Amino acid sequence: MKILKRILIVVAGIIVLLSIIGLLLPSKSHVERSIVINAPIETVFDQVNTLKNWKKWSPWYKKDTAAVITYNNIPSGNGASYSWESKNKEVGAGTLTLSDVKPNEHITENMAFKDWGDAKAEMNFTKEGNATKVTWIMDSDYGWNIFFRYIGVFMKGDLEKQFDDGLLALKDASEHAPVATESGVAYKVQVVDDISIVALAVSKKGTEQTIGKQLGEAYGEIQAFMTKNKIKQMGAPFAVYPVFTPGGAIELEAAIPVEKAVPVSGNIKLLEVKHPHAAKVDFYGDYVGSAAAHDAINKWVTANNRKIIGAPWEVYVTDPMVEKDTAKWLTEILYPIE
């Protein structure tokens, strides 16, 4: 019995000692890593902002390329998210969602881990001449959880290495992104995979001169329907162009993404955009100048022996009612390809 008591006393002493040490360990952790990438800020930002691009550079994806990844129907920007499940204990399962997205400036990554609670990281983008500096930051607050304080100390070095590996892969993906040119302007072409968007849409016909008016009317009609039926918008408005004849007839589907298919009525219809691949260009400026970006994509498709297999669409990321500087208006132009 004396030996058992001594063992219990020793064990209790060790637990008390570990607890005291744990309370002395930092309750917060800060990881910050940076890299300079020789690519336009728009190209680098898109590699992070479009979640399906993460396969090219994410250090966690490379830990288990067989992990099951499920994306929501927002491909990029605020609200874009994916869930993952892996048999690799280092990867585990959880959900990542983008928020507080400021084009070419900042992205917040909200992570909900199945077994480890929530975490938050952020990426900041700044121009350095013709290059882009990316800073990846993660702050953790463990509070009074002694176990997490120990984990934080041992994991910090590993997390720094993962950030470094991810940033190097991001640099490689950005610097080797394909380029298309038109009228002396270079456009970075991204190939986006597994596109799946559910949206509410209104069909319109007209000409180039009437596009703006038609889009405004259509979006107003869709927004009224969504408000009446308490339907949440799940991404930036976009428009599909089944017929576009420069100087001639135009047919378009003005659309707003929603979470899932819902009953529709009147002029409102359900639109599903599903493509295995698409060539994408980020165009900055007034919409009237976007023809050059469309031409650049067509030339890139021809030069790379690809084939366009459907109608192009444009995503109107920037709200012109909020941002008055047309030079900062971002339009994502996409063409479905084989």
mmCIF file with all atom_site columns, C-alpha atoms in Angstrom, residues 197-303:
data_model
loop_
_atom_site.group_PDB
_atom_site.id
_atom_site.type_symbol
_atom_site.label_atom_id
_atom_site.label_alt_id
_atom_site.label_comp_id
_atom_site.label_asym_id
_atom_site.label_entity_id
_atom_site.label_seq_id
_atom_site.pdbx_PDB_ins_code
_atom_site.Cartn_x
_atom_site.Cartn_y
_atom_site.Cartn_z
_atom_site.occupancy
_atom_site.B_iso_or_equiv
_atom_site.pdbx_formal_charge
_atom_site.auth_seq_id
_atom_site.auth_comp_id
_atom_site.auth_asym_id
_atom_site.auth_atom_id
_atom_site.pdbx_PDB_model_num
ATOM 1   C CA . ILE A 1 197 ? -23.294 27.400 -59.463 1.00 0.00 ? 197 ILE A CA 1
ATOM 2   C CA . VAL A 1 198 ? -27.015 27.523 -58.671 1.00 0.00 ? 198 VAL A CA 1
ATOM 3   C CA . ALA A 1 199 ? -28.656 30.883 -59.368 1.00 0.00 ? 199 ALA A CA 1
ATOM 4   C CA . LEU A 1 200 ? -31.897 32.734 -59.974 1.00 0.00 ? 200 LEU A CA 1
ATOM 5   C CA . ALA A 1 201 ? -31.998 34.311 -63.431 1.00 0.00 ? 201 ALA A CA 1
ATOM 6   C CA . VAL A 1 202 ? -33.978 36.487 -65.822 1.00 0.00 ? 202 VAL A CA 1
ATOM 7   C CA . SER A 1 203 ? -33.555 36.295 -69.615 1.00 0.00 ? 203 SER A CA 1
ATOM 8   C CA . LYS A 1 204 ? -33.079 39.456 -71.676 1.00 0.00 ? 204 LYS A CA 1
ATOM 9   C CA . LYS A 1 205 ? -32.561 40.351 -75.353 1.00 0.00 ? 205 LYS A CA 1
ATOM 10  C CA . GLY A 1 206 ? -31.084 43.521 -76.787 1.00 0.00 ? 206 GLY A CA 1
ATOM 11  C CA . THR A 1 207 ? -27.874 45.118 -78.051 1.00 0.00 ? 207 THR A CA 1
ATOM 12  C CA . GLU A 1 208 ? -24.521 46.206 -76.607 1.00 0.00 ? 208 GLU A CA 1
ATOM 13  C CA . GLN A 1 209 ? -26.005 49.653 -75.952 1.00 0.00 ? 209 GLN A CA 1
ATOM 14  C CA . THR A 1 210 ? -28.830 48.241 -73.814 1.00 0.00 ? 210 THR A CA 1
ATOM 15  C CA . ILE A 1 211 ? -26.866 45.716 -71.706 1.00 0.00 ? 211 ILE A CA 1
ATOM 16  C CA . GLY A 1 212 ? -26.468 47.993 -68.683 1.00 0.00 ? 212 GLY A CA 1
ATOM 17  C CA . LYS A 1 213 ? -30.160 48.875 -68.591 1.00 0.00 ? 213 LYS A CA 1
ATOM 18  C CA . GLN A 1 214 ? -31.227 45.252 -69.043 1.00 0.00 ? 214 GLN A CA 1
ATOM 19  C CA . LEU A 1 215 ? -28.907 43.985 -66.313 1.00 0.00 ? 215 LEU A CA 1
ATOM 20  C CA . GLY A 1 216 ? -30.176 46.641 -63.914 1.00 0.00 ? 216 GLY A CA 1
ATOM 21  C CA . GLU A 1 217 ? -33.799 45.735 -64.584 1.00 0.00 ? 217 GLU A CA 1
ATOM 22  C CA . ALA A 1 218 ? -33.140 41.999 -64.300 1.00 0.00 ? 218 ALA A CA 1
ATOM 23  C CA . TYR A 1 219 ? -31.175 42.241 -61.050 1.00 0.00 ? 219 TYR A CA 1
ATOM 24  C CA . GLY A 1 220 ? -33.863 44.466 -59.554 1.00 0.00 ? 220 GLY A CA 1
ATOM 25  C CA . GLU A 1 221 ? -36.513 41.871 -60.422 1.00 0.00 ? 221 GLU A CA 1
ATOM 26  C CA . ILE A 1 222 ? -34.433 39.028 -58.965 1.00 0.00 ? 222 ILE A CA 1
ATOM 27  C CA . GLN A 1 223 ? -33.619 40.960 -55.783 1.00 0.00 ? 223 GLN A CA 1
ATOM 28  C CA . ALA A 1 224 ? -37.313 41.724 -55.248 1.00 0.00 ? 224 ALA A CA 1
ATOM 29  C CA . PHE A 1 225 ? -38.152 38.027 -55.629 1.00 0.00 ? 225 PHE A CA 1
ATOM 30  C CA . MET A 1 226 ? -35.385 37.050 -53.210 1.00 0.00 ? 226 MET A CA 1
ATOM 31  C CA . THR A 1 227 ? -36.491 39.611 -50.631 1.00 0.00 ? 227 THR A CA 1
ATOM 32  C CA . LYS A 1 228 ? -40.112 38.504 -50.849 1.00 0.00 ? 228 LYS A CA 1
ATOM 33  C CA . ASN A 1 229 ? -39.178 34.840 -50.426 1.00 0.00 ? 229 ASN A CA 1
ATOM 34  C CA . LYS A 1 230 ? -36.363 35.434 -47.900 1.00 0.00 ? 230 LYS A CA 1
ATOM 35  C CA . ILE A 1 231 ? -33.711 33.894 -50.155 1.00 0.00 ? 231 ILE A CA 1
ATOM 36  C CA . LYS A 1 232 ? -30.066 34.656 -49.339 1.00 0.00 ? 232 LYS A CA 1
ATOM 37  C CA . GLN A 1 233 ? -27.606 35.789 -52.009 1.00 0.00 ? 233 GLN A CA 1
ATOM 38  C CA . MET A 1 234 ? -24.525 33.556 -52.106 1.00 0.00 ? 234 MET A CA 1
ATOM 39  C CA . GLY A 1 235 ? -22.086 35.402 -54.329 1.00 0.00 ? 235 GLY A CA 1
ATOM 40  C CA . ALA A 1 236 ? -21.541 38.227 -56.796 1.00 0.00 ? 236 ALA A CA 1
ATOM 41  C CA . PRO A 1 237 ? -24.124 38.713 -59.586 1.00 0.00 ? 237 PRO A CA 1
ATOM 42  C CA . PHE A 1 238 ? -23.176 37.418 -63.009 1.00 0.00 ? 238 PHE A CA 1
ATOM 43  C CA . ALA A 1 239 ? -24.500 37.142 -66.551 1.00 0.00 ? 239 ALA A CA 1
ATOM 44  C CA . VAL A 1 240 ? -24.283 34.337 -69.110 1.00 0.00 ? 240 VAL A CA 1
ATOM 45  C CA . TYR A 1 241 ? -24.187 35.392 -72.783 1.00 0.00 ? 241 TYR A CA 1
ATOM 46  C CA . PRO A 1 242 ? -25.569 32.609 -75.053 1.00 0.00 ? 242 PRO A CA 1
ATOM 47  C CA . VAL A 1 243 ? -25.670 35.082 -77.988 1.00 0.00 ? 243 VAL A CA 1
ATOM 48  C CA . PHE A 1 244 ? -23.321 38.041 -78.314 1.00 0.00 ? 244 PHE A CA 1
ATOM 49  C CA . THR A 1 245 ? -22.897 39.650 -81.721 1.00 0.00 ? 245 THR A CA 1
ATOM 50  C CA . PRO A 1 246 ? -20.700 42.781 -81.576 1.00 0.00 ? 246 PRO A CA 1
ATOM 51  C CA . GLY A 1 247 ? -22.835 45.592 -82.915 1.00 0.00 ? 247 GLY A CA 1
ATOM 52  C CA . GLY A 1 248 ? -25.791 43.207 -83.266 1.00 0.00 ? 248 GLY A CA 1
ATOM 53  C CA . ALA A 1 249 ? -28.182 41.058 -81.273 1.00 0.00 ? 249 ALA A CA 1
ATOM 54  C CA . ILE A 1 250 ? -27.438 39.956 -77.716 1.00 0.00 ? 250 ILE A CA 1
ATOM 55  C CA . GLU A 1 251 ? -29.146 37.427 -75.475 1.00 0.00 ? 251 GLU A CA 1
ATOM 56  C CA . LEU A 1 252 ? -28.194 37.179 -71.814 1.00 0.00 ? 252 LEU A CA 1
ATOM 57  C CA . GLU A 1 253 ? -29.147 35.478 -68.580 1.00 0.00 ? 253 GLU A CA 1
ATOM 58  C CA . ALA A 1 254 ? -28.745 37.895 -65.664 1.00 0.00 ? 254 ALA A CA 1
ATOM 59  C CA . ALA A 1 255 ? -28.250 35.807 -62.527 1.00 0.00 ? 255 ALA A CA 1
ATOM 60  C CA . ILE A 1 256 ? -27.633 35.956 -58.789 1.00 0.00 ? 256 ILE A CA 1
ATOM 61  C CA . PRO A 1 257 ? -26.168 32.893 -56.981 1.00 0.00 ? 257 PRO A CA 1
ATOM 62  C CA . VAL A 1 258 ? -28.218 31.239 -54.240 1.00 0.00 ? 258 VAL A CA 1
ATOM 63  C CA . GLU A 1 259 ? -27.478 28.402 -51.826 1.00 0.00 ? 259 GLU A CA 1
ATOM 64  C CA . LYS A 1 260 ? -29.720 25.785 -53.436 1.00 0.00 ? 260 LYS A CA 1
ATOM 65  C CA . ALA A 1 261 ? -32.521 25.231 -55.939 1.00 0.00 ? 261 ALA A CA 1
ATOM 66  C CA . VAL A 1 262 ? -35.790 26.921 -54.909 1.00 0.00 ? 262 VAL A CA 1
ATOM 67  C CA . PRO A 1 263 ? -39.301 27.156 -56.439 1.00 0.00 ? 263 PRO A CA 1
ATOM 68  C CA . VAL A 1 264 ? -39.565 30.001 -58.987 1.00 0.00 ? 264 VAL A CA 1
ATOM 69  C CA . SER A 1 265 ? -42.339 31.885 -60.733 1.00 0.00 ? 265 SER A CA 1
ATOM 70  C CA . GLY A 1 266 ? -42.990 34.537 -63.388 1.00 0.00 ? 266 GLY A CA 1
ATOM 71  C CA . ASN A 1 267 ? -39.901 35.722 -65.231 1.00 0.00 ? 267 ASN A CA 1
ATOM 72  C CA . ILE A 1 268 ? -37.608 34.233 -62.583 1.00 0.00 ? 268 ILE A CA 1
ATOM 73  C CA . LYS A 1 269 ? -36.056 30.916 -63.513 1.00 0.00 ? 269 LYS A CA 1
ATOM 74  C CA . LEU A 1 270 ? -33.516 28.566 -61.994 1.00 0.00 ? 270 LEU A CA 1
ATOM 75  C CA . LEU A 1 271 ? -30.115 28.548 -63.679 1.00 0.00 ? 271 LEU A CA 1
ATOM 76  C CA . GLU A 1 272 ? -27.392 25.946 -63.062 1.00 0.00 ? 272 GLU A CA 1
ATOM 77  C CA . VAL A 1 273 ? -23.910 26.621 -64.408 1.00 0.00 ? 273 VAL A CA 1
ATOM 78  C CA . LYS A 1 274 ? -21.887 23.398 -64.409 1.00 0.00 ? 274 LYS A CA 1
ATOM 79  C CA . HIS A 1 275 ? -18.607 22.982 -66.275 1.00 0.00 ? 275 HIS A CA 1
ATOM 80  C CA . PRO A 1 276 ? -15.546 20.770 -65.680 1.00 0.00 ? 276 PRO A CA 1
ATOM 81  C CA . HIS A 1 277 ? -13.133 23.531 -66.744 1.00 0.00 ? 277 HIS A CA 1
ATOM 82  C CA . ALA A 1 278 ? -13.146 27.218 -67.642 1.00 0.00 ? 278 ALA A CA 1
ATOM 83  C CA . ALA A 1 279 ? -10.568 29.752 -68.806 1.00 0.00 ? 279 ALA A CA 1
ATOM 84  C CA . LYS A 1 280 ? -10.782 32.829 -66.591 1.00 0.00 ? 280 LYS A CA 1
ATOM 85  C CA . VAL A 1 281 ? -9.412  36.365 -66.760 1.00 0.00 ? 281 VAL A CA 1
ATOM 86  C CA . ASP A 1 282 ? -9.747  39.162 -64.182 1.00 0.00 ? 282 ASP A CA 1
ATOM 87  C CA . PHE A 1 283 ? -10.578 42.392 -65.985 1.00 0.00 ? 283 PHE A CA 1
ATOM 88  C CA . TYR A 1 284 ? -10.219 45.741 -64.188 1.00 0.00 ? 284 TYR A CA 1
ATOM 89  C CA . GLY A 1 285 ? -11.914 48.819 -65.568 1.00 0.00 ? 285 GLY A CA 1
ATOM 90  C CA . ASP A 1 286 ? -15.142 50.071 -67.088 1.00 0.00 ? 286 ASP A CA 1
ATOM 91  C CA . TYR A 1 287 ? -17.211 47.296 -68.652 1.00 0.00 ? 287 TYR A CA 1
ATOM 92  C CA . VAL A 1 288 ? -17.034 48.974 -72.079 1.00 0.00 ? 288 VAL A CA 1
ATOM 93  C CA . GLY A 1 289 ? -13.346 48.038 -72.291 1.00 0.00 ? 289 GLY A CA 1
ATOM 94  C CA . SER A 1 290 ? -13.775 44.325 -71.530 1.00 0.00 ? 290 SER A CA 1
ATOM 95  C CA . ALA A 1 291 ? -13.889 43.251 -75.197 1.00 0.00 ? 291 ALA A CA 1
ATOM 96  C CA . ALA A 1 292 ? -10.075 43.107 -75.265 1.00 0.00 ? 292 ALA A CA 1
ATOM 97  C CA . ALA A 1 293 ? -10.072 40.604 -72.381 1.00 0.00 ? 293 ALA A CA 1
ATOM 98  C CA . HIS A 1 294 ? -12.610 38.417 -74.203 1.00 0.00 ? 294 HIS A CA 1
ATOM 99  C CA . ASP A 1 295 ? -10.445 38.506 -77.330 1.00 0.00 ? 295 ASP A CA 1
ATOM 100 C CA . ALA A 1 296 ? -7.375  37.596 -75.272 1.00 0.00 ? 296 ALA A CA 1
ATOM 101 C CA . ILE A 1 297 ? -9.090  34.491 -73.896 1.00 0.00 ? 297 ILE A CA 1
ATOM 102 C CA . ASN A 1 298 ? -10.157 33.396 -77.377 1.00 0.00 ? 298 ASN A CA 1
ATOM 103 C CA . LYS A 1 299 ? -6.576  33.786 -78.637 1.00 0.00 ? 299 LYS A CA 1
ATOM 104 C CA . TRP A 1 300 ? -5.220  31.874 -75.627 1.00 0.00 ? 300 TRP A CA 1
ATOM 105 C CA . VAL A 1 301 ? -7.683  29.046 -76.274 1.00 0.00 ? 301 VAL A CA 1
ATOM 106 C CA . THR A 1 302 ? -6.556  28.803 -79.896 1.00 0.00 ? 302 THR A CA 1
ATOM 107 C CA . ALA A 1 303 ? -2.856  29.042 -79.046 1.00 0.00 ? 303 ALA A CA 1
#
